[in-house]
Amino acid sequence: MNGCKKPSNFITKKKNANPVDFLRAYLNKNKIHASDLFKSLGPGCQFRDSLSREVFMNGMRRLKVMEDPHLVKLVEILDTDGDGEIDYSEFVKMFFQRQ
């Protein structure tokens, strides 16, 4: 081995890194569109207008997108209205605002 760490292990170890950047890296690496990821997080992989924080986080954990500290931060960023739900519109809006 050349001593280089795998990108997925290296990126998620940064304590102050932006979780939105992790999510973008995951989407790019796996060639997934944000809408397809959102759909895959819910029960039965059916599209929903919103997902509870718990369902969203469990789906992200299942897909191993990022470690929990970053996931918690991402959910706080995405739940812009504080209703405990990650709305599809909030999720998509984040991609357009943070590029």
Coordinates of C-alpha atoms in Angstrom, one line a residue:
M1 CA 0.0 0.0 0.0
N2 CA 1.2 3.5 -0.7
G3 CA -0.1 4.9 2.7
C4 CA -3.0 6.9 1.2
K5 CA -6.3 6.7 2.9
K6 CA -9.5 5.9 1.0
P7 CA -11.4 9.1 0.2
S8 CA -14.5 7.9 2.0
N9 CA -12.6 7.3 5.2
F10 CA -10.5 10.5 5.0
I11 CA -13.3 12.9 4.3
T12 CA -15.6 11.8 7.1
K13 CA -12.9 12.1 9.7
K14 CA -12.7 15.9 9.3
K15 CA -14.4 17.3 12.3
N16 CA -15.3 20.7 10.9
A17 CA -16.1 19.6 7.4
N18 CA -19.4 20.6 5.8
P19 CA -21.9 17.7 5.7
V20 CA -23.4 19.1 2.5
D21 CA -20.0 18.5 0.9
F22 CA -20.0 14.9 2.1
L23 CA -23.5 14.5 0.6
R24 CA -22.4 16.0 -2.7
A25 CA -19.3 13.7 -2.8
Y26 CA -21.4 10.7 -2.1
L27 CA -23.8 11.6 -4.9
N28 CA -21.0 12.3 -7.4
K29 CA -19.1 9.1 -6.4
N30 CA -22.1 6.9 -6.8
K31 CA -23.6 8.9 -9.8
I32 CA -26.9 9.4 -8.0
H33 CA -29.2 12.3 -8.5
A34 CA -30.4 14.0 -5.3
S35 CA -34.0 13.2 -6.0
D36 CA -33.2 9.5 -6.4
L37 CA -31.3 9.5 -3.1
F38 CA -34.3 11.2 -1.3
K39 CA -36.6 8.6 -2.7
S40 CA -34.4 5.7 -1.6
L41 CA -34.4 6.9 2.0
G42 CA -38.1 6.4 2.7
P43 CA -40.0 3.2 3.4
G44 CA -40.4 1.1 0.3
C45 CA -38.2 3.5 -1.7
Q46 CA -41.4 5.4 -2.6
F47 CA -41.3 9.1 -3.2
R48 CA -42.7 11.2 -0.4
D49 CA -43.0 15.0 0.0
S50 CA -41.2 14.7 3.3
L51 CA -39.4 12.3 5.7
S52 CA -39.2 12.5 9.4
R53 CA -35.8 13.2 10.8
E54 CA -35.6 9.6 12.1
V55 CA -36.5 8.0 8.7
F56 CA -34.1 10.4 6.9
M57 CA -31.2 9.6 9.3
N58 CA -31.9 5.8 9.3
G59 CA -31.9 5.8 5.5
M60 CA -28.6 7.8 5.4
R61 CA -27.1 5.4 7.9
R62 CA -28.3 2.4 5.9
L63 CA -26.6 3.8 2.8
K64 CA -23.5 4.7 4.9
V65 CA -23.4 8.2 3.4
M66 CA -21.6 9.8 6.4
E67 CA -20.9 9.4 10.1
D68 CA -23.5 10.4 12.7
P69 CA -21.9 13.7 13.9
H70 CA -22.1 15.0 10.3
L71 CA -25.5 13.4 9.8
V72 CA -26.9 15.3 12.8
K73 CA -25.5 18.5 11.5
L74 CA -26.9 17.8 8.0
V75 CA -30.4 17.3 9.4
E76 CA -30.2 20.6 11.3
I77 CA -29.2 22.3 8.1
L78 CA -32.0 20.6 6.0
D79 CA -34.9 21.1 8.5
T80 CA -35.1 24.8 7.8
D81 CA -38.5 25.3 9.2
G82 CA -37.8 23.2 12.4
D83 CA -40.9 21.0 12.0
G84 CA -39.0 17.7 12.5
E85 CA -39.5 16.8 8.8
I86 CA -37.0 16.9 5.9
D87 CA -39.1 18.2 3.1
Y88 CA -38.1 17.3 -0.4
S89 CA -38.2 21.1 -1.2
E90 CA -35.8 21.8 1.7
F91 CA -33.5 19.0 0.5
V92 CA -33.4 20.2 -3.1
K93 CA -33.2 23.9 -2.2
M94 CA -30.0 23.1 -0.2
F95 CA -28.3 21.9 -3.4
F96 CA -29.1 25.1 -5.3
Q97 CA -28.1 27.4 -2.5
R98 CA -24.8 25.8 -1.5
Q99 CA -23.1 25.3 -4.8

